[in-house]
């Protein structure tokens, strides 16, 4: 009986592919540092048609320099990419589809590009895999949506690739981990390259290439709110909430969401809350997840809530989750 010969399984396929990719970009690299002036050509050397690419695209910070370079790639060389972007916020995030560089998209939020996104869908220029929750999208990067390449951003890097993300860590470590442990390639634009980072938020072992961007990465404080813009409707809703929910049900532990409505409650607690005799009875334990904000309003919010705990609704604890 003749048996078909079974080809041996290649257990190093991904590792070999990564080594080949990095060899292709060697002309553009000194150590781990890419030449910013040749970023487009470097991406054309690194990427392959049909690659799955995670492009950051978080809620607030954007790897805009890398997005711009990607959108400028020659579609004859780089095409049919499958992009993973949690938040479609930049023009370049959709330019890649209009130019034919990318074809398929998995995302969580379209935001300011939602109208254009809808038009591209109607025109058949974007193929949507799924619209995910944020958690689902990042989780699936470890399972069935593992990127071949990640394009990320950070505040600083040293020449060994260790990253400091500053106050805006967001989901960068999650993406970097998913790519690093599947033998993908991680490219990070940074604002500065320094001798020593003040804190290692992402180890250099997870980072393959860094590039100093000619400008700081885009950062928009989506989740912070200026108290000056709180109106009479928000004030009324806050008073109703304090009287009808917090007082009635004795709410002591809470995680306030974002926006003017919750900001109004926080501002009214030391005044209206005091008048209702609620000091020490409600809102004693807080959990906040203050996002990054170049204008430091999230620090103002932390200060406001801290003041509430000291002199407002009552003494308590503030549990700040990691950014």
PDB file of C-alpha atoms in Angstrom:
ATOM      1  CA  UNK A   1       0.000   0.000   0.000  1.00  0.00           C
ATOM      2  CA  UNK A   2       1.334   3.405  -0.991  1.00  0.00           C
ATOM      3  CA  UNK A   3       0.995   6.117   1.599  1.00  0.00           C
ATOM      4  CA  UNK A   4       0.932   9.767   0.742  1.00  0.00           C
ATOM      5  CA  UNK A   5       3.948  11.555   2.071  1.00  0.00           C
ATOM      6  CA  UNK A   6       2.944  14.246   4.559  1.00  0.00           C
ATOM      7  CA  UNK A   7       4.989  17.416   4.433  1.00  0.00           C
ATOM      8  CA  UNK A   8       6.606  18.236   7.772  1.00  0.00           C
ATOM      9  CA  UNK A   9       4.888  20.959   9.751  1.00  0.00           C
ATOM     10  CA  UNK A  10       6.703  24.274   9.963  1.00  0.00           C
ATOM     11  CA  UNK A  11       6.682  25.359  13.591  1.00  0.00           C
ATOM     12  CA  UNK A  12       8.640  28.557  12.939  1.00  0.00           C
ATOM     13  CA  UNK A  13       6.609  30.037  10.096  1.00  0.00           C
ATOM     14  CA  UNK A  14       5.666  33.249  11.938  1.00  0.00           C
ATOM     15  CA  UNK A  15       9.138  33.708  13.352  1.00  0.00           C
ATOM     16  CA  UNK A  16      10.674  33.285   9.916  1.00  0.00           C
ATOM     17  CA  UNK A  17       8.191  35.748   8.398  1.00  0.00           C
ATOM     18  CA  UNK A  18       9.057  38.316  11.061  1.00  0.00           C
ATOM     19  CA  UNK A  19      12.759  37.899  10.424  1.00  0.00           C
ATOM     20  CA  UNK A  20      12.176  38.389   6.689  1.00  0.00           C
ATOM     21  CA  UNK A  21      10.124  41.545   7.275  1.00  0.00           C
ATOM     22  CA  UNK A  22      12.767  43.098   9.503  1.00  0.00           C
ATOM     23  CA  UNK A  23      15.441  42.244   6.949  1.00  0.00           C
ATOM     24  CA  UNK A  24      13.434  44.133   4.303  1.00  0.00           C
ATOM     25  CA  UNK A  25      13.423  47.334   6.382  1.00  0.00           C
ATOM     26  CA  UNK A  26      17.090  47.135   7.336  1.00  0.00           C
ATOM     27  CA  UNK A  27      18.084  49.883   4.830  1.00  0.00           C
ATOM     28  CA  UNK A  28      15.826  52.326   6.692  1.00  0.00           C
ATOM     29  CA  UNK A  29      16.958  51.481  10.238  1.00  0.00           C
ATOM     30  CA  UNK A  30      19.805  52.390  12.548  1.00  0.00           C
ATOM     31  CA  UNK A  31      19.627  50.036  15.506  1.00  0.00           C
ATOM     32  CA  UNK A  32      15.879  50.070  16.162  1.00  0.00           C
ATOM     33  CA  UNK A  33      15.351  53.624  14.970  1.00  0.00           C
ATOM     34  CA  UNK A  34      13.628  54.192  11.635  1.00  0.00           C
ATOM     35  CA  UNK A  35      14.411  57.169   9.429  1.00  0.00           C
ATOM     36  CA  UNK A  36      11.342  59.417   9.754  1.00  0.00           C
ATOM     37  CA  UNK A  37      12.017  60.967   6.369  1.00  0.00           C
ATOM     38  CA  UNK A  38      11.686  57.566   4.675  1.00  0.00           C
ATOM     39  CA  UNK A  39       8.762  56.235   6.676  1.00  0.00           C
ATOM     40  CA  UNK A  40       6.528  55.615   3.695  1.00  0.00           C
ATOM     41  CA  UNK A  41       9.173  53.559   1.901  1.00  0.00           C
ATOM     42  CA  UNK A  42       9.868  51.644   5.122  1.00  0.00           C
ATOM     43  CA  UNK A  43       6.205  50.672   5.432  1.00  0.00           C
ATOM     44  CA  UNK A  44       6.118  49.575   1.804  1.00  0.00           C
ATOM     45  CA  UNK A  45       9.073  47.302   2.556  1.00  0.00           C
ATOM     46  CA  UNK A  46       7.573  46.002   5.805  1.00  0.00           C
ATOM     47  CA  UNK A  47       3.984  45.321   4.784  1.00  0.00           C
ATOM     48  CA  UNK A  48       2.612  42.605   2.543  1.00  0.00           C
ATOM     49  CA  UNK A  49      -0.692  42.564   0.638  1.00  0.00           C
ATOM     50  CA  UNK A  50      -3.497  41.223   2.816  1.00  0.00           C
ATOM     51  CA  UNK A  51      -1.704  41.917   6.108  1.00  0.00           C
ATOM     52  CA  UNK A  52      -3.755  42.463   9.234  1.00  0.00           C
ATOM     53  CA  UNK A  53      -2.592  45.781  10.708  1.00  0.00           C
ATOM     54  CA  UNK A  54      -3.512  47.282  14.087  1.00  0.00           C
ATOM     55  CA  UNK A  55      -3.409  51.053  13.786  1.00  0.00           C
ATOM     56  CA  UNK A  56      -3.723  53.151  16.935  1.00  0.00           C
ATOM     57  CA  UNK A  57      -6.608  54.759  16.786  1.00  0.00           C
ATOM     58  CA  UNK A  58      -7.554  54.763  20.529  1.00  0.00           C
ATOM     59  CA  UNK A  59     -10.255  56.857  22.133  1.00  0.00           C
ATOM     60  CA  UNK A  60      -8.000  59.883  22.447  1.00  0.00           C
ATOM     61  CA  UNK A  61      -4.466  59.366  21.169  1.00  0.00           C
ATOM     62  CA  UNK A  62      -3.615  58.621  17.573  1.00  0.00           C
ATOM     63  CA  UNK A  63      -0.518  57.327  15.796  1.00  0.00           C
ATOM     64  CA  UNK A  64      -1.118  60.069  13.237  1.00  0.00           C
ATOM     65  CA  UNK A  65       2.365  60.178  11.702  1.00  0.00           C
ATOM     66  CA  UNK A  66       2.253  56.456  10.971  1.00  0.00           C
ATOM     67  CA  UNK A  67      -1.340  56.730   9.722  1.00  0.00           C
ATOM     68  CA  UNK A  68      -0.279  59.459   7.320  1.00  0.00           C
ATOM     69  CA  UNK A  69       2.647  57.377   6.057  1.00  0.00           C
ATOM     70  CA  UNK A  70       0.378  54.354   5.606  1.00  0.00           C
ATOM     71  CA  UNK A  71      -2.179  56.367   3.656  1.00  0.00           C
ATOM     72  CA  UNK A  72       0.614  57.553   1.361  1.00  0.00           C
ATOM     73  CA  UNK A  73       1.818  54.057   0.449  1.00  0.00           C
ATOM     74  CA  UNK A  74       1.712  52.985  -3.171  1.00  0.00           C
ATOM     75  CA  UNK A  75      -1.399  50.779  -3.621  1.00  0.00           C
ATOM     76  CA  UNK A  76       0.469  48.825  -6.289  1.00  0.00           C
ATOM     77  CA  UNK A  77       2.844  47.700  -3.522  1.00  0.00           C
ATOM     78  CA  UNK A  78       0.662  47.708  -0.393  1.00  0.00           C
ATOM     79  CA  UNK A  79      -2.971  46.775  -0.858  1.00  0.00           C
ATOM     80  CA  UNK A  80      -5.892  44.779   0.545  1.00  0.00           C
ATOM     81  CA  UNK A  81      -4.839  45.419   4.142  1.00  0.00           C
ATOM     82  CA  UNK A  82      -7.159  44.409   6.969  1.00  0.00           C
ATOM     83  CA  UNK A  83      -7.131  47.258   9.496  1.00  0.00           C
ATOM     84  CA  UNK A  84      -7.984  46.980  13.182  1.00  0.00           C
ATOM     85  CA  UNK A  85      -8.800  50.431  14.572  1.00  0.00           C
ATOM     86  CA  UNK A  86     -10.748  50.901  17.775  1.00  0.00           C
ATOM     87  CA  UNK A  87     -11.674  54.523  17.052  1.00  0.00           C
ATOM     88  CA  UNK A  88     -11.798  55.925  13.516  1.00  0.00           C
ATOM     89  CA  UNK A  89     -10.858  59.516  14.264  1.00  0.00           C
ATOM     90  CA  UNK A  90      -8.463  60.752  11.595  1.00  0.00           C
ATOM     91  CA  UNK A  91      -8.955  61.502   7.923  1.00  0.00           C
ATOM     92  CA  UNK A  92      -6.053  59.173   7.140  1.00  0.00           C
ATOM     93  CA  UNK A  93      -7.890  56.258   8.776  1.00  0.00           C
ATOM     94  CA  UNK A  94     -10.246  56.263   5.792  1.00  0.00           C
ATOM     95  CA  UNK A  95      -7.880  57.653   3.149  1.00  0.00           C
ATOM     96  CA  UNK A  96      -6.268  54.196   3.045  1.00  0.00           C
ATOM     97  CA  UNK A  97      -9.560  52.736   1.775  1.00  0.00           C
ATOM     98  CA  UNK A  98     -10.165  55.417  -0.823  1.00  0.00           C
ATOM     99  CA  UNK A  99      -6.640  54.900  -2.190  1.00  0.00           C
ATOM    100  CA  UNK A 100      -6.933  51.096  -2.227  1.00  0.00           C
ATOM    101  CA  UNK A 101      -4.240  50.488   0.384  1.00  0.00           C
ATOM    102  CA  UNK A 102      -6.729  48.784   2.738  1.00  0.00           C
ATOM    103  CA  UNK A 103      -9.880  46.817   2.030  1.00  0.00           C
ATOM    104  CA  UNK A 104     -11.266  45.301   5.251  1.00  0.00           C
ATOM    105  CA  UNK A 105     -11.937  46.981   8.605  1.00  0.00           C
ATOM    106  CA  UNK A 106     -12.764  45.887  12.138  1.00  0.00           C
ATOM    107  CA  UNK A 107     -13.508  48.755  14.511  1.00  0.00           C
ATOM    108  CA  UNK A 108     -15.467  49.850  17.567  1.00  0.00           C
ATOM    109  CA  UNK A 109     -16.302  53.527  17.041  1.00  0.00           C
ATOM    110  CA  UNK A 110     -16.417  55.842  14.025  1.00  0.00           C
ATOM    111  CA  UNK A 111     -16.783  59.166  15.830  1.00  0.00           C
ATOM    112  CA  UNK A 112     -15.963  62.257  13.748  1.00  0.00           C
ATOM    113  CA  UNK A 113     -15.470  60.130  10.618  1.00  0.00           C
ATOM    114  CA  UNK A 114     -18.869  58.428  10.851  1.00  0.00           C
ATOM    115  CA  UNK A 115     -20.507  60.269   7.914  1.00  0.00           C
ATOM    116  CA  UNK A 116     -17.571  59.584   5.622  1.00  0.00           C
ATOM    117  CA  UNK A 117     -17.463  56.008   6.845  1.00  0.00           C
ATOM    118  CA  UNK A 118     -21.112  55.525   5.901  1.00  0.00           C
ATOM    119  CA  UNK A 119     -20.455  56.924   2.423  1.00  0.00           C
ATOM    120  CA  UNK A 120     -17.473  54.639   1.846  1.00  0.00           C
ATOM    121  CA  UNK A 121     -19.613  51.677   2.889  1.00  0.00           C
ATOM    122  CA  UNK A 122     -22.317  52.730   0.460  1.00  0.00           C
ATOM    123  CA  UNK A 123     -19.702  53.081  -2.292  1.00  0.00           C
ATOM    124  CA  UNK A 124     -18.351  49.605  -1.591  1.00  0.00           C
ATOM    125  CA  UNK A 125     -14.848  50.829  -0.749  1.00  0.00           C
ATOM    126  CA  UNK A 126     -14.813  49.400   2.771  1.00  0.00           C
ATOM    127  CA  UNK A 127     -15.566  45.826   3.781  1.00  0.00           C
ATOM    128  CA  UNK A 128     -16.500  45.668   7.476  1.00  0.00           C
ATOM    129  CA  UNK A 129     -15.590  42.544   9.384  1.00  0.00           C
ATOM    130  CA  UNK A 130     -17.506  43.556  12.505  1.00  0.00           C
ATOM    131  CA  UNK A 131     -18.291  46.493  14.751  1.00  0.00           C
ATOM    132  CA  UNK A 132     -17.002  45.417  18.161  1.00  0.00           C
ATOM    133  CA  UNK A 133     -17.032  46.613  21.700  1.00  0.00           C
ATOM    134  CA  UNK A 134     -13.593  47.895  22.655  1.00  0.00           C
ATOM    135  CA  UNK A 135     -12.951  44.941  24.943  1.00  0.00           C
ATOM    136  CA  UNK A 136     -13.980  42.420  22.299  1.00  0.00           C
ATOM    137  CA  UNK A 137     -11.751  43.957  19.634  1.00  0.00           C
ATOM    138  CA  UNK A 138      -8.661  43.925  21.834  1.00  0.00           C
ATOM    139  CA  UNK A 139      -9.431  40.448  23.162  1.00  0.00           C
ATOM    140  CA  UNK A 140      -9.749  39.021  19.660  1.00  0.00           C
ATOM    141  CA  UNK A 141      -6.282  40.350  18.818  1.00  0.00           C
ATOM    142  CA  UNK A 142      -5.057  37.470  20.984  1.00  0.00           C
ATOM    143  CA  UNK A 143      -7.280  34.889  19.276  1.00  0.00           C
ATOM    144  CA  UNK A 144      -8.462  35.259  15.699  1.00  0.00           C
ATOM    145  CA  UNK A 145      -7.690  38.890  14.789  1.00  0.00           C
ATOM    146  CA  UNK A 146      -4.000  38.801  15.637  1.00  0.00           C
ATOM    147  CA  UNK A 147      -2.176  41.587  13.765  1.00  0.00           C
ATOM    148  CA  UNK A 148       0.823  40.927  11.556  1.00  0.00           C
ATOM    149  CA  UNK A 149       1.960  44.500  12.197  1.00  0.00           C
ATOM    150  CA  UNK A 150       1.041  47.098  14.818  1.00  0.00           C
ATOM    151  CA  UNK A 151       1.494  50.856  14.343  1.00  0.00           C
ATOM    152  CA  UNK A 152       1.439  52.488  17.781  1.00  0.00           C
ATOM    153  CA  UNK A 153       2.447  55.684  19.572  1.00  0.00           C
ATOM    154  CA  UNK A 154       4.083  56.634  22.868  1.00  0.00           C
ATOM    155  CA  UNK A 155       5.612  59.623  24.618  1.00  0.00           C
ATOM    156  CA  UNK A 156       9.211  58.426  24.785  1.00  0.00           C
ATOM    157  CA  UNK A 157      11.442  55.503  23.892  1.00  0.00           C
ATOM    158  CA  UNK A 158      15.023  54.636  24.661  1.00  0.00           C
ATOM    159  CA  UNK A 159      17.277  53.058  22.042  1.00  0.00           C
ATOM    160  CA  UNK A 160      16.481  49.590  23.371  1.00  0.00           C
ATOM    161  CA  UNK A 161      12.816  50.122  22.510  1.00  0.00           C
ATOM    162  CA  UNK A 162      11.497  50.523  26.068  1.00  0.00           C
ATOM    163  CA  UNK A 163       8.451  52.786  25.959  1.00  0.00           C
ATOM    164  CA  UNK A 164       7.105  55.443  28.294  1.00  0.00           C
ATOM    165  CA  UNK A 165       3.466  56.183  27.538  1.00  0.00           C
ATOM    166  CA  UNK A 166       3.085  59.067  30.010  1.00  0.00           C
ATOM    167  CA  UNK A 167      -0.430  59.823  31.240  1.00  0.00           C
ATOM    168  CA  UNK A 168      -2.038  58.387  28.105  1.00  0.00           C
ATOM    169  CA  UNK A 169      -1.338  54.668  28.209  1.00  0.00           C
ATOM    170  CA  UNK A 170      -4.792  53.693  26.900  1.00  0.00           C
ATOM    171  CA  UNK A 171      -4.666  50.299  25.131  1.00  0.00           C
ATOM    172  CA  UNK A 172      -1.142  50.469  23.710  1.00  0.00           C
ATOM    173  CA  UNK A 173       0.291  47.688  25.942  1.00  0.00           C
ATOM    174  CA  UNK A 174      -2.531  45.315  25.006  1.00  0.00           C
ATOM    175  CA  UNK A 175      -1.919  45.676  21.279  1.00  0.00           C
ATOM    176  CA  UNK A 176       1.856  45.452  21.717  1.00  0.00           C
ATOM    177  CA  UNK A 177       1.522  42.260  23.764  1.00  0.00           C
ATOM    178  CA  UNK A 178      -0.807  40.591  21.256  1.00  0.00           C
ATOM    179  CA  UNK A 179       1.617  41.306  18.412  1.00  0.00           C
ATOM    180  CA  UNK A 180       4.817  40.495  20.305  1.00  0.00           C
ATOM    181  CA  UNK A 181       3.640  37.068  21.434  1.00  0.00           C
ATOM    182  CA  UNK A 182       2.530  36.069  17.942  1.00  0.00           C
ATOM    183  CA  UNK A 183       5.788  37.070  16.219  1.00  0.00           C
ATOM    184  CA  UNK A 184       4.329  40.145  14.584  1.00  0.00           C
ATOM    185  CA  UNK A 185       6.171  43.418  14.067  1.00  0.00           C
ATOM    186  CA  UNK A 186       5.512  46.438  16.293  1.00  0.00           C
ATOM    187  CA  UNK A 187       6.376  49.925  15.038  1.00  0.00           C
ATOM    188  CA  UNK A 188       5.998  52.852  17.441  1.00  0.00           C
ATOM    189  CA  UNK A 189       6.099  56.565  16.740  1.00  0.00           C
ATOM    190  CA  UNK A 190       7.404  58.501  19.741  1.00  0.00           C
ATOM    191  CA  UNK A 191       7.665  62.146  20.616  1.00  0.00           C
ATOM    192  CA  UNK A 192      11.201  61.743  21.962  1.00  0.00           C
ATOM    193  CA  UNK A 193      14.059  59.271  21.934  1.00  0.00           C
ATOM    194  CA  UNK A 194      15.908  59.498  25.245  1.00  0.00           C
ATOM    195  CA  UNK A 195      18.813  57.766  26.973  1.00  0.00           C
ATOM    196  CA  UNK A 196      16.566  56.482  29.758  1.00  0.00           C
ATOM    197  CA  UNK A 197      12.785  56.521  30.012  1.00  0.00           C
ATOM    198  CA  UNK A 198      11.332  57.627  33.381  1.00  0.00           C
ATOM    199  CA  UNK A 199       9.216  54.472  33.566  1.00  0.00           C
ATOM    200  CA  UNK A 200       9.006  51.363  31.407  1.00  0.00           C
ATOM    201  CA  UNK A 201       5.359  50.995  30.439  1.00  0.00           C
ATOM    202  CA  UNK A 202       6.065  48.621  27.553  1.00  0.00           C
ATOM    203  CA  UNK A 203       9.294  46.583  27.515  1.00  0.00           C
ATOM    204  CA  UNK A 204      11.660  46.800  24.581  1.00  0.00           C
ATOM    205  CA  UNK A 205      11.264  43.064  23.952  1.00  0.00           C
ATOM    206  CA  UNK A 206       7.767  43.837  22.680  1.00  0.00           C
ATOM    207  CA  UNK A 207       8.926  46.620  20.350  1.00  0.00           C
ATOM    208  CA  UNK A 208      10.769  46.080  17.084  1.00  0.00           C
ATOM    209  CA  UNK A 209      11.066  49.536  15.517  1.00  0.00           C
ATOM    210  CA  UNK A 210      10.717  53.115  16.738  1.00  0.00           C
ATOM    211  CA  UNK A 211      10.573  56.376  14.865  1.00  0.00           C
ATOM    212  CA  UNK A 212      10.728  59.893  16.207  1.00  0.00           C
ATOM    213  CA  UNK A 213       7.735  61.718  14.809  1.00  0.00           C
ATOM    214  CA  UNK A 214       8.310  65.265  13.503  1.00  0.00           C
ATOM    215  CA  UNK A 215       5.405  66.359  15.708  1.00  0.00           C
ATOM    216  CA  UNK A 216       3.779  65.072  18.936  1.00  0.00           C
ATOM    217  CA  UNK A 217       1.151  62.422  18.322  1.00  0.00           C
ATOM    218  CA  UNK A 218      -2.446  63.636  18.065  1.00  0.00           C
ATOM    219  CA  UNK A 219      -4.241  63.791  21.382  1.00  0.00           C
ATOM    220  CA  UNK A 220      -7.828  64.885  21.908  1.00  0.00           C
ATOM    221  CA  UNK A 221      -9.418  64.976  25.388  1.00  0.00           C
ATOM    222  CA  UNK A 222     -12.742  63.385  24.476  1.00  0.00           C
ATOM    223  CA  UNK A 223     -13.825  62.462  27.973  1.00  0.00           C
ATOM    224  CA  UNK A 224     -13.202  65.591  30.036  1.00  0.00           C
ATOM    225  CA  UNK A 225     -15.701  68.376  30.433  1.00  0.00           C
ATOM    226  CA  UNK A 226     -15.272  72.052  31.270  1.00  0.00           C
ATOM    227  CA  UNK A 227     -17.615  72.951  34.181  1.00  0.00           C
ATOM    228  CA  UNK A 228     -18.278  76.349  32.580  1.00  0.00           C
ATOM    229  CA  UNK A 229     -20.481  74.608  30.035  1.00  0.00           C
ATOM    230  CA  UNK A 230     -22.797  72.973  32.578  1.00  0.00           C
ATOM    231  CA  UNK A 231     -26.279  74.368  32.003  1.00  0.00           C
ATOM    232  CA  UNK A 232     -29.555  74.623  33.902  1.00  0.00           C
ATOM    233  CA  UNK A 233     -30.810  71.295  32.555  1.00  0.00           C
ATOM    234  CA  UNK A 234     -27.738  69.471  33.887  1.00  0.00           C
ATOM    235  CA  UNK A 235     -28.123  71.237  37.244  1.00  0.00           C
ATOM    236  CA  UNK A 236     -31.782  70.185  37.502  1.00  0.00           C
ATOM    237  CA  UNK A 237     -30.970  66.598  36.560  1.00  0.00           C
ATOM    238  CA  UNK A 238     -28.183  66.528  39.142  1.00  0.00           C
ATOM    239  CA  UNK A 239     -30.538  67.760  41.882  1.00  0.00           C
ATOM    240  CA  UNK A 240     -33.123  65.141  40.933  1.00  0.00           C
ATOM    241  CA  UNK A 241     -30.449  62.434  40.985  1.00  0.00           C
ATOM    242  CA  UNK A 242     -29.167  63.466  44.409  1.00  0.00           C
ATOM    243  CA  UNK A 243     -32.631  63.631  45.937  1.00  0.00           C
ATOM    244  CA  UNK A 244     -34.387  60.836  44.097  1.00  0.00           C
ATOM    245  CA  UNK A 245     -31.625  58.229  43.790  1.00  0.00           C
ATOM    246  CA  UNK A 246     -28.540  58.905  45.891  1.00  0.00           C
ATOM    247  CA  UNK A 247     -30.423  59.999  49.022  1.00  0.00           C
ATOM    248  CA  UNK A 248     -33.312  57.582  48.645  1.00  0.00           C
ATOM    249  CA  UNK A 249     -31.142  54.513  48.076  1.00  0.00           C
ATOM    250  CA  UNK A 250     -28.137  55.527  50.151  1.00  0.00           C
ATOM    251  CA  UNK A 251     -25.634  55.229  47.311  1.00  0.00           C
ATOM    252  CA  UNK A 252     -22.193  55.008  48.913  1.00  0.00           C
ATOM    253  CA  UNK A 253     -20.046  53.370  46.202  1.00  0.00           C
ATOM    254  CA  UNK A 254     -20.108  54.540  42.624  1.00  0.00           C
ATOM    255  CA  UNK A 255     -18.206  54.938  39.377  1.00  0.00           C
ATOM    256  CA  UNK A 256     -19.293  58.149  37.708  1.00  0.00           C
ATOM    257  CA  UNK A 257     -19.320  58.137  33.955  1.00  0.00           C
ATOM    258  CA  UNK A 258     -18.204  60.986  31.746  1.00  0.00           C
ATOM    259  CA  UNK A 259     -19.854  64.183  30.626  1.00  0.00           C
ATOM    260  CA  UNK A 260     -21.604  67.245  31.943  1.00  0.00           C
ATOM    261  CA  UNK A 261     -24.333  65.335  33.794  1.00  0.00           C
ATOM    262  CA  UNK A 262     -21.960  63.624  36.211  1.00  0.00           C
ATOM    263  CA  UNK A 263     -19.797  66.750  36.493  1.00  0.00           C
ATOM    264  CA  UNK A 264     -22.892  68.633  37.653  1.00  0.00           C
ATOM    265  CA  UNK A 265     -23.530  66.049  40.381  1.00  0.00           C
ATOM    266  CA  UNK A 266     -19.949  66.328  41.571  1.00  0.00           C
ATOM    267  CA  UNK A 267     -20.190  70.107  41.751  1.00  0.00           C
ATOM    268  CA  UNK A 268     -23.509  70.039  43.642  1.00  0.00           C
ATOM    269  CA  UNK A 269     -22.535  67.494  46.269  1.00  0.00           C
ATOM    270  CA  UNK A 270     -20.748  69.939  48.625  1.00  0.00           C
ATOM    271  CA  UNK A 271     -23.565  72.509  48.349  1.00  0.00           C
ATOM    272  CA  UNK A 272     -26.970  70.975  47.669  1.00  0.00           C
ATOM    273  CA  UNK A 273     -25.820  67.653  49.124  1.00  0.00           C
ATOM    274  CA  UNK A 274     -24.829  69.457  52.320  1.00  0.00           C
ATOM    275  CA  UNK A 275     -28.240  71.157  52.491  1.00  0.00           C
ATOM    276  CA  UNK A 276     -29.925  67.759  52.282  1.00  0.00           C
ATOM    277  CA  UNK A 277     -27.856  66.543  55.233  1.00  0.00           C
ATOM    278  CA  UNK A 278     -26.107  63.897  53.169  1.00  0.00           C
ATOM    279  CA  UNK A 279     -22.553  64.555  54.326  1.00  0.00           C
ATOM    280  CA  UNK A 280     -20.969  61.244  55.302  1.00  0.00           C
ATOM    281  CA  UNK A 281     -23.998  59.275  54.113  1.00  0.00           C
ATOM    282  CA  UNK A 282     -23.574  59.026  50.326  1.00  0.00           C
ATOM    283  CA  UNK A 283     -20.821  58.927  47.719  1.00  0.00           C
ATOM    284  CA  UNK A 284     -18.129  57.775  50.104  1.00  0.00           C
ATOM    285  CA  UNK A 285     -16.207  55.467  47.771  1.00  0.00           C
ATOM    286  CA  UNK A 286     -15.390  56.550  44.242  1.00  0.00           C
ATOM    287  CA  UNK A 287     -13.810  54.794  41.269  1.00  0.00           C
ATOM    288  CA  UNK A 288     -12.535  56.985  38.463  1.00  0.00           C
ATOM    289  CA  UNK A 289     -10.761  56.218  35.231  1.00  0.00           C
ATOM    290  CA  UNK A 290      -9.454  59.659  34.255  1.00  0.00           C
ATOM    291  CA  UNK A 291      -8.218  59.648  30.680  1.00  0.00           C
ATOM    292  CA  UNK A 292      -5.318  61.563  29.214  1.00  0.00           C
ATOM    293  CA  UNK A 293      -5.842  65.280  28.662  1.00  0.00           C
ATOM    294  CA  UNK A 294      -3.215  67.785  27.528  1.00  0.00           C
ATOM    295  CA  UNK A 295      -5.135  70.544  29.291  1.00  0.00           C
ATOM    296  CA  UNK A 296      -5.014  68.671  32.622  1.00  0.00           C
ATOM    297  CA  UNK A 297      -8.775  68.847  33.163  1.00  0.00           C
ATOM    298  CA  UNK A 298      -8.786  65.242  34.318  1.00  0.00           C
ATOM    299  CA  UNK A 299      -6.519  66.333  37.165  1.00  0.00           C
ATOM    300  CA  UNK A 300      -9.005  69.087  37.955  1.00  0.00           C
ATOM    301  CA  UNK A 301     -11.738  66.463  38.094  1.00  0.00           C
ATOM    302  CA  UNK A 302      -9.682  64.302  40.434  1.00  0.00           C
ATOM    303  CA  UNK A 303      -9.166  67.362  42.604  1.00  0.00           C
ATOM    304  CA  UNK A 304     -12.874  68.113  42.565  1.00  0.00           C
ATOM    305  CA  UNK A 305     -13.812  64.594  43.612  1.00  0.00           C
ATOM    306  CA  UNK A 306     -11.062  64.594  46.241  1.00  0.00           C
ATOM    307  CA  UNK A 307     -12.493  67.793  47.648  1.00  0.00           C
ATOM    308  CA  UNK A 308     -15.915  66.185  47.833  1.00  0.00           C
ATOM    309  CA  UNK A 309     -14.510  63.368  49.895  1.00  0.00           C
ATOM    310  CA  UNK A 310     -12.794  65.789  52.257  1.00  0.00           C
ATOM    311  CA  UNK A 311     -15.478  68.431  52.718  1.00  0.00           C
ATOM    312  CA  UNK A 312     -18.498  67.565  50.608  1.00  0.00           C
ATOM    313  CA  UNK A 313     -20.731  64.554  50.780  1.00  0.00           C
ATOM    314  CA  UNK A 314     -18.463  62.819  53.225  1.00  0.00           C
ATOM    315  CA  UNK A 315     -15.005  61.456  53.916  1.00  0.00           C
ATOM    316  CA  UNK A 316     -14.249  58.426  51.849  1.00  0.00           C
ATOM    317  CA  UNK A 317     -11.866  56.804  49.420  1.00  0.00           C
ATOM    318  CA  UNK A 318     -10.946  57.517  45.862  1.00  0.00           C
ATOM    319  CA  UNK A 319     -10.000  54.422  43.887  1.00  0.00           C
ATOM    320  CA  UNK A 320      -8.223  55.488  40.743  1.00  0.00           C
ATOM    321  CA  UNK A 321      -7.920  52.743  38.157  1.00  0.00           C
ATOM    322  CA  UNK A 322      -4.762  52.670  36.039  1.00  0.00           C
ATOM    323  CA  UNK A 323      -4.976  54.899  32.924  1.00  0.00           C
TER     324      UNK A 323
END
